[in-house]
PDB file of C-alpha atoms in Angstrom:
ATOM      1  CA  UNK A 145       7.099 -26.826   8.082  1.00 87.00           C
ATOM      2  CA  UNK A 146       6.792 -26.694   4.268  1.00 90.00           C
ATOM      3  CA  UNK A 147       3.051 -26.118   4.545  1.00 93.00           C
ATOM      4  CA  UNK A 148       3.654 -23.248   6.974  1.00 93.00           C
ATOM      5  CA  UNK A 149       6.119 -21.611   4.561  1.00 88.00           C
ATOM      6  CA  UNK A 150       3.717 -22.002   1.642  1.00 87.00           C
ATOM      7  CA  UNK A 151       0.843 -20.517   3.647  1.00 91.00           C
ATOM      8  CA  UNK A 152       3.083 -17.625   4.735  1.00 88.00           C
ATOM      9  CA  UNK A 153       4.272 -16.929   1.155  1.00 81.00           C
ATOM     10  CA  UNK A 154       0.712 -17.197  -0.145  1.00 85.00           C
ATOM     11  CA  UNK A 155      -0.552 -14.794   2.518  1.00 89.00           C
ATOM     12  CA  UNK A 156       2.151 -12.252   1.701  1.00 85.00           C
ATOM     13  CA  UNK A 157       1.387 -12.624  -2.018  1.00 83.00           C
ATOM     14  CA  UNK A 158      -2.315 -11.989  -1.372  1.00 88.00           C
ATOM     15  CA  UNK A 159      -1.696  -8.972   0.863  1.00 90.00           C
ATOM     16  CA  UNK A 160       0.798  -7.432  -1.549  1.00 88.00           C
ATOM     17  CA  UNK A 161      -1.634  -8.033  -4.410  1.00 88.00           C
ATOM     18  CA  UNK A 162      -4.423  -6.223  -2.556  1.00 93.00           C
ATOM     19  CA  UNK A 163      -2.087  -3.350  -1.645  1.00 93.00           C
ATOM     20  CA  UNK A 164      -0.816  -2.909  -5.210  1.00 93.00           C
ATOM     21  CA  UNK A 165      -4.373  -3.233  -6.556  1.00 95.00           C
ATOM     22  CA  UNK A 166      -5.202  -0.072  -4.601  1.00 96.00           C
ATOM     23  CA  UNK A 167      -2.498   1.882  -6.447  1.00 96.00           C
ATOM     24  CA  UNK A 168      -3.553   0.291  -9.750  1.00 96.00           C
ATOM     25  CA  UNK A 169      -7.261   1.067  -9.365  1.00 96.00           C
ATOM     26  CA  UNK A 170      -6.582   4.654  -8.274  1.00 97.00           C
ATOM     27  CA  UNK A 171      -4.269   5.208 -11.255  1.00 96.00           C
ATOM     28  CA  UNK A 172      -6.831   3.765 -13.667  1.00 96.00           C
ATOM     29  CA  UNK A 173      -9.637   5.835 -12.085  1.00 96.00           C
ATOM     30  CA  UNK A 174      -7.651   9.025 -12.766  1.00 96.00           C
ATOM     31  CA  UNK A 175      -6.726   7.977 -16.311  1.00 95.00           C
ATOM     32  CA  UNK A 176      -3.041   7.216 -15.771  1.00 95.00           C
ATOM     33  CA  UNK A 177      -1.547   4.710 -18.220  1.00 95.00           C
ATOM     34  CA  UNK A 178      -0.371   1.666 -16.250  1.00 95.00           C
ATOM     35  CA  UNK A 179       2.391  -0.273 -18.015  1.00 93.00           C
ATOM     36  CA  UNK A 180       2.755  -3.151 -15.552  1.00 95.00           C
ATOM     37  CA  UNK A 181       1.062  -4.536 -12.458  1.00 96.00           C
ATOM     38  CA  UNK A 182       3.391  -6.989 -10.719  1.00 94.00           C
ATOM     39  CA  UNK A 183       3.119  -9.032  -7.570  1.00 91.00           C
ATOM     40  CA  UNK A 184       6.558 -10.092  -6.380  1.00 88.00           C
ATOM     41  CA  UNK A 185      10.075  -9.247  -7.507  1.00 88.00           C
ATOM     42  CA  UNK A 186      12.682 -10.955  -9.620  1.00 91.00           C
ATOM     43  CA  UNK A 187      12.098 -13.015 -12.752  1.00 94.00           C
ATOM     44  CA  UNK A 188       8.588 -13.398 -14.144  1.00 93.00           C
ATOM     45  CA  UNK A 189       6.929 -16.704 -13.307  1.00 93.00           C
ATOM     46  CA  UNK A 190       3.739 -15.889 -15.221  1.00 93.00           C
ATOM     47  CA  UNK A 191       2.605 -12.902 -17.258  1.00 94.00           C
ATOM     48  CA  UNK A 192      -0.240 -11.882 -19.511  1.00 95.00           C
ATOM     49  CA  UNK A 193      -1.154  -8.733 -21.390  1.00 94.00           C
ATOM     50  CA  UNK A 194      -4.443  -6.898 -20.973  1.00 89.00           C
ATOM     51  CA  UNK A 195      -5.603  -4.010 -23.179  1.00 90.00           C
ATOM     52  CA  UNK A 196      -2.782  -1.747 -21.975  1.00 91.00           C
ATOM     53  CA  UNK A 197      -1.252  -3.346 -18.922  1.00 95.00           C
ATOM     54  CA  UNK A 198       1.064  -6.320 -18.523  1.00 96.00           C
ATOM     55  CA  UNK A 199       0.163  -8.341 -15.439  1.00 95.00           C
ATOM     56  CA  UNK A 200       2.866 -10.491 -13.898  1.00 94.00           C
ATOM     57  CA  UNK A 201       3.608 -12.748 -10.978  1.00 91.00           C
ATOM     58  CA  UNK A 202       7.273 -12.685  -9.998  1.00 91.00           C
ATOM     59  CA  UNK A 203       9.464 -15.292  -8.287  1.00 87.00           C
ATOM     60  CA  UNK A 204       9.993 -13.550  -4.922  1.00 85.00           C
ATOM     61  CA  UNK A 205       6.579 -12.881  -3.310  1.00 78.00           C
ATOM     62  CA  UNK A 206       7.713 -10.227  -0.813  1.00 82.00           C
ATOM     63  CA  UNK A 207       6.687  -7.073  -2.661  1.00 88.00           C
ATOM     64  CA  UNK A 208       5.257  -5.798  -5.879  1.00 91.00           C
ATOM     65  CA  UNK A 209       4.796  -2.693  -7.938  1.00 93.00           C
ATOM     66  CA  UNK A 210       2.617  -0.772 -10.356  1.00 95.00           C
ATOM     67  CA  UNK A 211       4.662   0.812 -13.155  1.00 94.00           C
ATOM     68  CA  UNK A 212       2.921   3.916 -14.464  1.00 94.00           C
ATOM     69  CA  UNK A 213       3.767   6.055 -17.460  1.00 91.00           C
ATOM     70  CA  UNK A 214       5.294   9.326 -16.362  1.00 87.00           C
ATOM     71  CA  UNK A 215       6.712   8.177 -13.029  1.00 82.00           C
ATOM     72  CA  UNK A 216      10.128   9.114 -14.361  1.00 77.00           C
ATOM     73  CA  UNK A 217      10.177  12.318 -16.405  1.00 73.00           C
ATOM     74  CA  UNK A 218      13.330  11.156 -18.220  1.00 74.00           C
ATOM     75  CA  UNK A 219      11.454   8.176 -19.620  1.00 72.00           C
ATOM     76  CA  UNK A 220       9.742   9.308 -22.808  1.00 70.00           C
ATOM     77  CA  UNK A 221       7.210   7.339 -24.820  1.00 71.00           C
ATOM     78  CA  UNK A 222       5.551   9.471 -27.468  1.00 74.00           C
ATOM     79  CA  UNK A 223       2.854   6.837 -28.060  1.00 79.00           C
ATOM     80  CA  UNK A 224       1.249   7.634 -24.680  1.00 85.00           C
ATOM     81  CA  UNK A 225      -0.820  10.841 -24.614  1.00 86.00           C
ATOM     82  CA  UNK A 226       0.463  13.583 -22.308  1.00 86.00           C
ATOM     83  CA  UNK A 227      -2.747  13.603 -20.241  1.00 88.00           C
ATOM     84  CA  UNK A 228      -2.230   9.897 -19.368  1.00 92.00           C
ATOM     85  CA  UNK A 229       1.193  10.479 -17.765  1.00 92.00           C
ATOM     86  CA  UNK A 230       1.440  10.482 -13.970  1.00 91.00           C
ATOM     87  CA  UNK A 231       3.411  13.729 -13.818  1.00 91.00           C
ATOM     88  CA  UNK A 232       0.726  15.529 -15.838  1.00 89.00           C
ATOM     89  CA  UNK A 233      -1.764  14.976 -12.997  1.00 93.00           C
ATOM     90  CA  UNK A 234      -2.272  17.432 -10.150  1.00 92.00           C
ATOM     91  CA  UNK A 235      -0.343  16.965  -6.893  1.00 93.00           C
ATOM     92  CA  UNK A 236      -3.574  15.916  -5.158  1.00 95.00           C
ATOM     93  CA  UNK A 237      -4.262  13.180  -7.698  1.00 95.00           C
ATOM     94  CA  UNK A 238      -0.662  11.935  -7.475  1.00 94.00           C
ATOM     95  CA  UNK A 239      -1.009  11.812  -3.671  1.00 94.00           C
ATOM     96  CA  UNK A 240      -4.218   9.774  -3.890  1.00 94.00           C
ATOM     97  CA  UNK A 241      -2.565   7.295  -6.261  1.00 95.00           C
ATOM     98  CA  UNK A 242       0.462   7.022  -3.970  1.00 91.00           C
ATOM     99  CA  UNK A 243      -1.598   6.521  -0.836  1.00 90.00           C
TER     100      UNK A 243
END
């Protein structure tokens, strides 16, 4: 039973990671600044910092997210160039990143 649960959680973690990697790679391909790539929710279990992006594995493996600069227009960070913000991209580019 424990092995089954571990295999299930590992499978979900892998699938979520692949799904979120699609958003991440599309954002990077279009020059969007990615602040964090996370697999899972809740507290960080492990994290490391790349050139720009913080990568993390979270405690609850049933989800994940890619946090991009400019997702929320109210969030302002003057250290990130305007052309690297998600909302500065065309609607078509934003749709590709979302899909």
